[in-house]
Amino acid sequence: MLMSKRKDKFIARHQRILQTAEAMLLESGDYRLILDELAKKLQLAKGTLYRHFTSKDELILQILINYEKRLLTISQINDGASAGVTRMILQQLIYPQKTAVFHVLEEYLAGVTTDLKHHFNQLYEIRQQRMQNHYTIAQTYLNEQNSTMNILEYLAVIWTIGHGGAGLLNSSFYQQYLGSRKYFRLTIVLHILNLPKYYQPALPMIAKIEEKMPKERLPPKLIKPLLPPVV
């Protein structure tokens, strides 16, 4: 019984650390998480944090894993394909700061950590399950709309527009020109839902435009964008 109580207490504290750390990351505005400040906010000794996480990078990655689990749960709601597509886009637009911050942090950690492979594998396994659900939802919706649009192409558009929309909603500059944030989100959702009905293959037109564009020498590989430091 005593061991069970200790375990329950440990699990509760673990979740409280994750929730508080996530809130502090989103409130910081500059991707920073300082463990001394986290421990102070939780009224814990800093050493107690290391009983739960071996490093700050592991703590941040666990936050990303928990978020991915929440997204997987959302993708499993079965109330129709159109509702599923709507959730795909809204999960990026309702919390735009989270969309932007978590994407940057994941890319940063993937480039600098070498001892968290197990955690990344867990993250990607959960995401793969979510993407399989999204694939089924998109396939069902495209069939309902009698659309010839490719499933992966549709998912790519949803992700691209959702991520770009989140970037606009997260920008203090562009917010001046967006008007109502709620109307902006609604407009994007309606465009995504209507796209399959009006889709026309554009590859021949794009090929002609590309032929007329000036040729430039391309870099041998993609240049990785600079990311803000995780302090």
PDB file of C-alpha atoms in Angstrom:
ATOM      1  CA  MET A   1       0.000   0.000   0.000  1.00  0.00           C
ATOM      2  CA  LEU A   2       2.809   2.412   0.924  1.00  0.00           C
ATOM      3  CA  MET A   3       4.642   1.669  -2.354  1.00  0.00           C
ATOM      4  CA  SER A   4       1.411   2.280  -4.271  1.00  0.00           C
ATOM      5  CA  LYS A   5       0.922   5.681  -2.621  1.00  0.00           C
ATOM      6  CA  ARG A   6       4.514   6.658  -3.392  1.00  0.00           C
ATOM      7  CA  LYS A   7       4.053   5.627  -7.015  1.00  0.00           C
ATOM      8  CA  ASP A   8       0.809   7.602  -7.321  1.00  0.00           C
ATOM      9  CA  LYS A   9       2.510  10.632  -5.784  1.00  0.00           C
ATOM     10  CA  PHE A  10       5.436  10.299  -8.188  1.00  0.00           C
ATOM     11  CA  ILE A  11       3.115  10.043 -11.216  1.00  0.00           C
ATOM     12  CA  ALA A  12       1.068  13.062 -10.089  1.00  0.00           C
ATOM     13  CA  ARG A  13       4.215  15.121  -9.572  1.00  0.00           C
ATOM     14  CA  HIS A  14       5.557  13.991 -12.944  1.00  0.00           C
ATOM     15  CA  GLN A  15       2.429  15.262 -14.696  1.00  0.00           C
ATOM     16  CA  ARG A  16       2.505  18.515 -12.742  1.00  0.00           C
ATOM     17  CA  ILE A  17       6.099  19.121 -13.838  1.00  0.00           C
ATOM     18  CA  LEU A  18       5.179  18.500 -17.478  1.00  0.00           C
ATOM     19  CA  GLN A  19       2.126  20.772 -17.367  1.00  0.00           C
ATOM     20  CA  THR A  20       3.972  23.605 -15.640  1.00  0.00           C
ATOM     21  CA  ALA A  21       7.008  23.319 -17.918  1.00  0.00           C
ATOM     22  CA  GLU A  22       4.771  23.392 -21.012  1.00  0.00           C
ATOM     23  CA  ALA A  23       3.011  26.522 -19.766  1.00  0.00           C
ATOM     24  CA  MET A  24       6.350  28.222 -19.041  1.00  0.00           C
ATOM     25  CA  LEU A  25       7.675  27.354 -22.510  1.00  0.00           C
ATOM     26  CA  LEU A  26       4.643  28.901 -24.181  1.00  0.00           C
ATOM     27  CA  GLU A  27       4.690  31.963 -21.929  1.00  0.00           C
ATOM     28  CA  SER A  28       8.395  32.657 -22.457  1.00  0.00           C
ATOM     29  CA  GLY A  29       8.006  33.802 -26.055  1.00  0.00           C
ATOM     30  CA  ASP A  30      11.611  32.829 -26.830  1.00  0.00           C
ATOM     31  CA  TYR A  31      11.647  29.026 -26.500  1.00  0.00           C
ATOM     32  CA  ARG A  32      13.375  29.205 -23.101  1.00  0.00           C
ATOM     33  CA  LEU A  33      12.918  26.911 -20.153  1.00  0.00           C
ATOM     34  CA  ILE A  34      15.083  27.546 -17.096  1.00  0.00           C
ATOM     35  CA  LEU A  35      15.041  24.671 -14.631  1.00  0.00           C
ATOM     36  CA  ASP A  36      15.764  26.879 -11.611  1.00  0.00           C
ATOM     37  CA  GLU A  37      12.653  28.918 -12.391  1.00  0.00           C
ATOM     38  CA  LEU A  38      10.624  25.754 -13.007  1.00  0.00           C
ATOM     39  CA  ALA A  39      11.655  24.271  -9.660  1.00  0.00           C
ATOM     40  CA  LYS A  40      10.840  27.548  -7.899  1.00  0.00           C
ATOM     41  CA  LYS A  41       7.398  27.727  -9.506  1.00  0.00           C
ATOM     42  CA  LEU A  42       6.663  24.133  -8.499  1.00  0.00           C
ATOM     43  CA  GLN A  43       8.148  24.676  -5.014  1.00  0.00           C
ATOM     44  CA  LEU A  44      10.457  21.703  -5.543  1.00  0.00           C
ATOM     45  CA  ALA A  45      14.177  21.228  -5.125  1.00  0.00           C
ATOM     46  CA  LYS A  46      15.951  21.301  -8.474  1.00  0.00           C
ATOM     47  CA  GLY A  47      17.325  17.835  -7.719  1.00  0.00           C
ATOM     48  CA  THR A  48      13.757  16.520  -7.579  1.00  0.00           C
ATOM     49  CA  LEU A  49      13.328  17.430 -11.255  1.00  0.00           C
ATOM     50  CA  TYR A  50      16.236  15.157 -12.119  1.00  0.00           C
ATOM     51  CA  ARG A  51      14.465  12.262 -10.423  1.00  0.00           C
ATOM     52  CA  HIS A  52      11.925  12.544 -13.232  1.00  0.00           C
ATOM     53  CA  PHE A  53      14.075  13.692 -16.167  1.00  0.00           C
ATOM     54  CA  THR A  54      17.782  13.208 -16.803  1.00  0.00           C
ATOM     55  CA  SER A  55      18.086  16.523 -18.646  1.00  0.00           C
ATOM     56  CA  LYS A  56      16.161  19.557 -19.788  1.00  0.00           C
ATOM     57  CA  ASP A  57      16.166  18.184 -23.344  1.00  0.00           C
ATOM     58  CA  GLU A  58      14.451  15.012 -22.132  1.00  0.00           C
ATOM     59  CA  LEU A  59      11.848  17.084 -20.271  1.00  0.00           C
ATOM     60  CA  ILE A  60      11.077  19.129 -23.377  1.00  0.00           C
ATOM     61  CA  LEU A  61      10.884  16.033 -25.552  1.00  0.00           C
ATOM     62  CA  GLN A  62       8.489  14.415 -23.078  1.00  0.00           C
ATOM     63  CA  ILE A  63       6.278  17.518 -23.371  1.00  0.00           C
ATOM     64  CA  LEU A  64       6.235  17.002 -27.146  1.00  0.00           C
ATOM     65  CA  ILE A  65       5.369  13.320 -26.709  1.00  0.00           C
ATOM     66  CA  ASN A  66       2.465  14.152 -24.392  1.00  0.00           C
ATOM     67  CA  TYR A  67       1.190  16.713 -26.886  1.00  0.00           C
ATOM     68  CA  GLU A  68       1.415  14.142 -29.681  1.00  0.00           C
ATOM     69  CA  LYS A  69      -0.624  11.738 -27.549  1.00  0.00           C
ATOM     70  CA  ARG A  70      -3.329  14.382 -27.166  1.00  0.00           C
ATOM     71  CA  LEU A  71      -3.392  14.937 -30.932  1.00  0.00           C
ATOM     72  CA  LEU A  72      -3.690  11.168 -31.473  1.00  0.00           C
ATOM     73  CA  THR A  73      -6.705  11.058 -29.164  1.00  0.00           C
ATOM     74  CA  ILE A  74      -8.327  13.888 -31.109  1.00  0.00           C
ATOM     75  CA  SER A  75      -7.732  12.049 -34.394  1.00  0.00           C
ATOM     76  CA  GLN A  76      -9.604   9.013 -33.049  1.00  0.00           C
ATOM     77  CA  ILE A  77     -12.920  10.854 -32.613  1.00  0.00           C
ATOM     78  CA  ASN A  78     -15.392   9.237 -35.000  1.00  0.00           C
ATOM     79  CA  ASP A  79     -18.125  11.715 -35.900  1.00  0.00           C
ATOM     80  CA  GLY A  80     -17.742  12.032 -39.660  1.00  0.00           C
ATOM     81  CA  ALA A  81     -15.006  12.813 -42.163  1.00  0.00           C
ATOM     82  CA  SER A  82     -15.789  16.533 -42.517  1.00  0.00           C
ATOM     83  CA  ALA A  83     -15.532  16.974 -38.744  1.00  0.00           C
ATOM     84  CA  GLY A  84     -12.255  15.056 -38.804  1.00  0.00           C
ATOM     85  CA  VAL A  85     -10.810  17.300 -41.518  1.00  0.00           C
ATOM     86  CA  THR A  86     -11.962  20.369 -39.584  1.00  0.00           C
ATOM     87  CA  ARG A  87     -10.145  19.153 -36.469  1.00  0.00           C
ATOM     88  CA  MET A  88      -6.967  18.537 -38.477  1.00  0.00           C
ATOM     89  CA  ILE A  89      -6.781  22.201 -39.381  1.00  0.00           C
ATOM     90  CA  LEU A  90      -8.143  23.662 -36.155  1.00  0.00           C
ATOM     91  CA  GLN A  91      -5.644  21.808 -33.976  1.00  0.00           C
ATOM     92  CA  GLN A  92      -2.997  24.008 -35.611  1.00  0.00           C
ATOM     93  CA  LEU A  93      -4.993  27.250 -35.594  1.00  0.00           C
ATOM     94  CA  ILE A  94      -6.620  27.321 -32.165  1.00  0.00           C
ATOM     95  CA  TYR A  95      -3.259  27.224 -30.367  1.00  0.00           C
ATOM     96  CA  PRO A  96      -0.963  28.821 -32.964  1.00  0.00           C
ATOM     97  CA  GLN A  97       1.837  29.564 -30.517  1.00  0.00           C
ATOM     98  CA  LYS A  98       1.995  25.909 -29.513  1.00  0.00           C
ATOM     99  CA  THR A  99       2.109  24.873 -33.166  1.00  0.00           C
ATOM    100  CA  ALA A 100       5.047  27.171 -33.860  1.00  0.00           C
ATOM    101  CA  VAL A 101       7.017  26.653 -30.633  1.00  0.00           C
ATOM    102  CA  PHE A 102       6.733  22.862 -30.545  1.00  0.00           C
ATOM    103  CA  HIS A 103       7.756  22.538 -34.202  1.00  0.00           C
ATOM    104  CA  VAL A 104      10.893  24.627 -33.643  1.00  0.00           C
ATOM    105  CA  LEU A 105      11.821  22.773 -30.451  1.00  0.00           C
ATOM    106  CA  GLU A 106      11.440  19.364 -32.085  1.00  0.00           C
ATOM    107  CA  GLU A 107      13.628  20.365 -35.023  1.00  0.00           C
ATOM    108  CA  TYR A 108      16.214  21.807 -32.655  1.00  0.00           C
ATOM    109  CA  LEU A 109      16.361  18.718 -30.440  1.00  0.00           C
ATOM    110  CA  ALA A 110      16.534  16.395 -33.450  1.00  0.00           C
ATOM    111  CA  GLY A 111      19.645  18.264 -34.575  1.00  0.00           C
ATOM    112  CA  VAL A 112      21.548  18.471 -31.289  1.00  0.00           C
ATOM    113  CA  THR A 113      20.702  15.432 -29.146  1.00  0.00           C
ATOM    114  CA  THR A 114      22.234  11.990 -29.537  1.00  0.00           C
ATOM    115  CA  ASP A 115      21.070  10.213 -26.385  1.00  0.00           C
ATOM    116  CA  LEU A 116      17.296  10.559 -26.730  1.00  0.00           C
ATOM    117  CA  LYS A 117      16.739   8.162 -29.630  1.00  0.00           C
ATOM    118  CA  HIS A 118      14.257   6.083 -27.637  1.00  0.00           C
ATOM    119  CA  HIS A 119      12.115   9.148 -26.942  1.00  0.00           C
ATOM    120  CA  PHE A 120      12.189  10.226 -30.585  1.00  0.00           C
ATOM    121  CA  ASN A 121      11.163   6.710 -31.629  1.00  0.00           C
ATOM    122  CA  GLN A 122       8.223   6.932 -29.221  1.00  0.00           C
ATOM    123  CA  LEU A 123       7.259  10.346 -30.612  1.00  0.00           C
ATOM    124  CA  TYR A 124       7.377   9.114 -34.203  1.00  0.00           C
ATOM    125  CA  GLU A 125       5.425   5.926 -33.446  1.00  0.00           C
ATOM    126  CA  ILE A 126       2.584   7.937 -31.936  1.00  0.00           C
ATOM    127  CA  ARG A 127       2.666  10.381 -34.832  1.00  0.00           C
ATOM    128  CA  GLN A 128       2.565   7.559 -37.348  1.00  0.00           C
ATOM    129  CA  GLN A 129      -0.631   6.285 -35.748  1.00  0.00           C
ATOM    130  CA  ARG A 130      -2.118   9.780 -35.935  1.00  0.00           C
ATOM    131  CA  MET A 131      -1.128  10.152 -39.585  1.00  0.00           C
ATOM    132  CA  GLN A 132      -2.742   6.806 -40.404  1.00  0.00           C
ATOM    133  CA  ASN A 133      -5.966   8.109 -38.851  1.00  0.00           C
ATOM    134  CA  HIS A 134      -5.637  11.333 -40.837  1.00  0.00           C
ATOM    135  CA  TYR A 135      -5.080   9.351 -44.025  1.00  0.00           C
ATOM    136  CA  THR A 136      -8.315   7.411 -43.466  1.00  0.00           C
ATOM    137  CA  ILE A 137     -10.268  10.595 -42.664  1.00  0.00           C
ATOM    138  CA  ALA A 138      -8.941  12.382 -45.768  1.00  0.00           C
ATOM    139  CA  GLN A 139      -9.636   9.371 -47.980  1.00  0.00           C
ATOM    140  CA  THR A 140     -13.213   9.138 -46.717  1.00  0.00           C
ATOM    141  CA  TYR A 141     -13.837  12.865 -47.188  1.00  0.00           C
ATOM    142  CA  LEU A 142     -12.389  12.921 -50.712  1.00  0.00           C
ATOM    143  CA  ASN A 143     -14.582   9.955 -51.649  1.00  0.00           C
ATOM    144  CA  GLU A 144     -17.648  11.707 -50.215  1.00  0.00           C
ATOM    145  CA  GLN A 145     -16.838  14.747 -52.366  1.00  0.00           C
ATOM    146  CA  ASN A 146     -16.226  12.604 -55.466  1.00  0.00           C
ATOM    147  CA  SER A 147     -12.869  14.320 -55.751  1.00  0.00           C
ATOM    148  CA  THR A 148      -9.924  13.155 -57.846  1.00  0.00           C
ATOM    149  CA  MET A 149      -7.491  14.876 -55.511  1.00  0.00           C
ATOM    150  CA  ASN A 150      -4.662  12.687 -54.217  1.00  0.00           C
ATOM    151  CA  ILE A 151      -4.952  11.832 -50.503  1.00  0.00           C
ATOM    152  CA  LEU A 152      -1.369  12.717 -49.634  1.00  0.00           C
ATOM    153  CA  GLU A 153      -1.665  15.922 -51.630  1.00  0.00           C
ATOM    154  CA  TYR A 154      -4.742  16.906 -49.617  1.00  0.00           C
ATOM    155  CA  LEU A 155      -3.013  16.150 -46.319  1.00  0.00           C
ATOM    156  CA  ALA A 156      -0.001  18.204 -47.433  1.00  0.00           C
ATOM    157  CA  VAL A 157      -2.258  21.176 -48.207  1.00  0.00           C
ATOM    158  CA  ILE A 158      -3.969  20.866 -44.815  1.00  0.00           C
ATOM    159  CA  TRP A 159      -0.628  20.831 -43.014  1.00  0.00           C
ATOM    160  CA  THR A 160       0.863  23.652 -45.105  1.00  0.00           C
ATOM    161  CA  ILE A 161      -2.095  26.016 -44.809  1.00  0.00           C
ATOM    162  CA  GLY A 162      -2.611  25.124 -41.151  1.00  0.00           C
ATOM    163  CA  HIS A 163       1.014  25.721 -40.286  1.00  0.00           C
ATOM    164  CA  GLY A 164       1.125  28.937 -42.314  1.00  0.00           C
ATOM    165  CA  GLY A 165      -2.106  30.137 -40.725  1.00  0.00           C
ATOM    166  CA  ALA A 166      -0.692  29.397 -37.285  1.00  0.00           C
ATOM    167  CA  GLY A 167       2.353  31.472 -38.204  1.00  0.00           C
ATOM    168  CA  LEU A 168       0.143  34.434 -39.121  1.00  0.00           C
ATOM    169  CA  LEU A 169      -1.945  34.095 -35.963  1.00  0.00           C
ATOM    170  CA  ASN A 170       1.239  33.931 -33.937  1.00  0.00           C
ATOM    171  CA  SER A 171       2.702  37.070 -35.529  1.00  0.00           C
ATOM    172  CA  SER A 172       2.106  40.354 -33.717  1.00  0.00           C
ATOM    173  CA  PHE A 173       2.746  42.199 -37.000  1.00  0.00           C
ATOM    174  CA  TYR A 174       0.291  40.314 -39.214  1.00  0.00           C
ATOM    175  CA  GLN A 175      -2.376  40.260 -36.531  1.00  0.00           C
ATOM    176  CA  GLN A 176      -2.915  43.953 -37.292  1.00  0.00           C
ATOM    177  CA  TYR A 177      -4.271  43.012 -40.718  1.00  0.00           C
ATOM    178  CA  LEU A 178      -6.156  39.787 -39.991  1.00  0.00           C
ATOM    179  CA  GLY A 179      -9.189  41.270 -38.290  1.00  0.00           C
ATOM    180  CA  SER A 180     -11.183  38.734 -36.304  1.00  0.00           C
ATOM    181  CA  ARG A 181      -9.056  35.706 -35.411  1.00  0.00           C
ATOM    182  CA  LYS A 182     -12.207  33.573 -35.238  1.00  0.00           C
ATOM    183  CA  TYR A 183     -13.289  34.665 -38.739  1.00  0.00           C
ATOM    184  CA  PHE A 184      -9.773  34.032 -40.053  1.00  0.00           C
ATOM    185  CA  ARG A 185      -9.844  30.464 -38.700  1.00  0.00           C
ATOM    186  CA  LEU A 186     -13.347  29.895 -40.114  1.00  0.00           C
ATOM    187  CA  THR A 187     -12.248  31.125 -43.545  1.00  0.00           C
ATOM    188  CA  ILE A 188      -9.302  28.722 -43.631  1.00  0.00           C
ATOM    189  CA  VAL A 189     -11.476  25.777 -42.552  1.00  0.00           C
ATOM    190  CA  LEU A 190     -14.043  26.529 -45.263  1.00  0.00           C
ATOM    191  CA  HIS A 191     -11.327  26.750 -47.930  1.00  0.00           C
ATOM    192  CA  ILE A 192      -9.928  23.375 -46.839  1.00  0.00           C
ATOM    193  CA  LEU A 193     -13.379  21.745 -46.871  1.00  0.00           C
ATOM    194  CA  ASN A 194     -14.269  23.212 -50.298  1.00  0.00           C
ATOM    195  CA  LEU A 195     -10.937  22.474 -51.964  1.00  0.00           C
ATOM    196  CA  PRO A 196     -11.715  18.882 -53.059  1.00  0.00           C
ATOM    197  CA  LYS A 197     -14.886  19.973 -54.887  1.00  0.00           C
ATOM    198  CA  TYR A 198     -13.044  22.498 -57.044  1.00  0.00           C
ATOM    199  CA  TYR A 199      -9.761  20.657 -57.420  1.00  0.00           C
ATOM    200  CA  GLN A 200      -8.319  20.468 -60.909  1.00  0.00           C
ATOM    201  CA  PRO A 201      -4.978  18.811 -61.723  1.00  0.00           C
ATOM    202  CA  ALA A 202      -2.550  21.622 -62.484  1.00  0.00           C
ATOM    203  CA  LEU A 203       0.641  19.768 -63.364  1.00  0.00           C
ATOM    204  CA  PRO A 204       0.673  20.713 -67.095  1.00  0.00           C
ATOM    205  CA  MET A 205       0.125  24.404 -66.268  1.00  0.00           C
ATOM    206  CA  ILE A 206       2.810  24.359 -63.562  1.00  0.00           C
ATOM    207  CA  ALA A 207       5.260  22.660 -65.941  1.00  0.00           C
ATOM    208  CA  LYS A 208       4.759  25.393 -68.550  1.00  0.00           C
ATOM    209  CA  ILE A 209       5.301  28.134 -65.961  1.00  0.00           C
ATOM    210  CA  GLU A 210       8.464  26.445 -64.672  1.00  0.00           C
ATOM    211  CA  GLU A 211       9.860  26.248 -68.233  1.00  0.00           C
ATOM    212  CA  LYS A 212       9.581  30.039 -68.593  1.00  0.00           C
ATOM    213  CA  MET A 213      11.206  30.823 -65.269  1.00  0.00           C
ATOM    214  CA  PRO A 214      14.898  31.772 -65.248  1.00  0.00           C
ATOM    215  CA  LYS A 215      17.125  28.848 -64.401  1.00  0.00           C
ATOM    216  CA  GLU A 216      19.208  29.156 -61.251  1.00  0.00           C
ATOM    217  CA  ARG A 217      21.857  26.917 -59.842  1.00  0.00           C
ATOM    218  CA  LEU A 218      20.354  25.067 -56.897  1.00  0.00           C
ATOM    219  CA  PRO A 219      22.315  24.265 -53.733  1.00  0.00           C
ATOM    220  CA  PRO A 220      23.449  20.616 -53.471  1.00  0.00           C
ATOM    221  CA  LYS A 221      21.250  20.069 -50.422  1.00  0.00           C
ATOM    222  CA  LEU A 222      18.666  21.832 -48.327  1.00  0.00           C
ATOM    223  CA  ILE A 223      20.081  24.404 -45.950  1.00  0.00           C
ATOM    224  CA  LYS A 224      18.875  23.795 -42.426  1.00  0.00           C
ATOM    225  CA  PRO A 225      17.231  26.971 -41.042  1.00  0.00           C
ATOM    226  CA  LEU A 226      18.747  28.678 -38.045  1.00  0.00           C
ATOM    227  CA  LEU A 227      16.820  27.933 -34.879  1.00  0.00           C
ATOM    228  CA  PRO A 228      16.714  29.893 -31.636  1.00  0.00           C
ATOM    229  CA  PRO A 229      18.791  28.389 -28.839  1.00  0.00           C
ATOM    230  CA  VAL A 230      17.175  26.392 -26.064  1.00  0.00           C
ATOM    231  CA  VAL A 231      18.669  27.942 -22.938  1.00  0.00           C
TER     232      VAL A 231
END
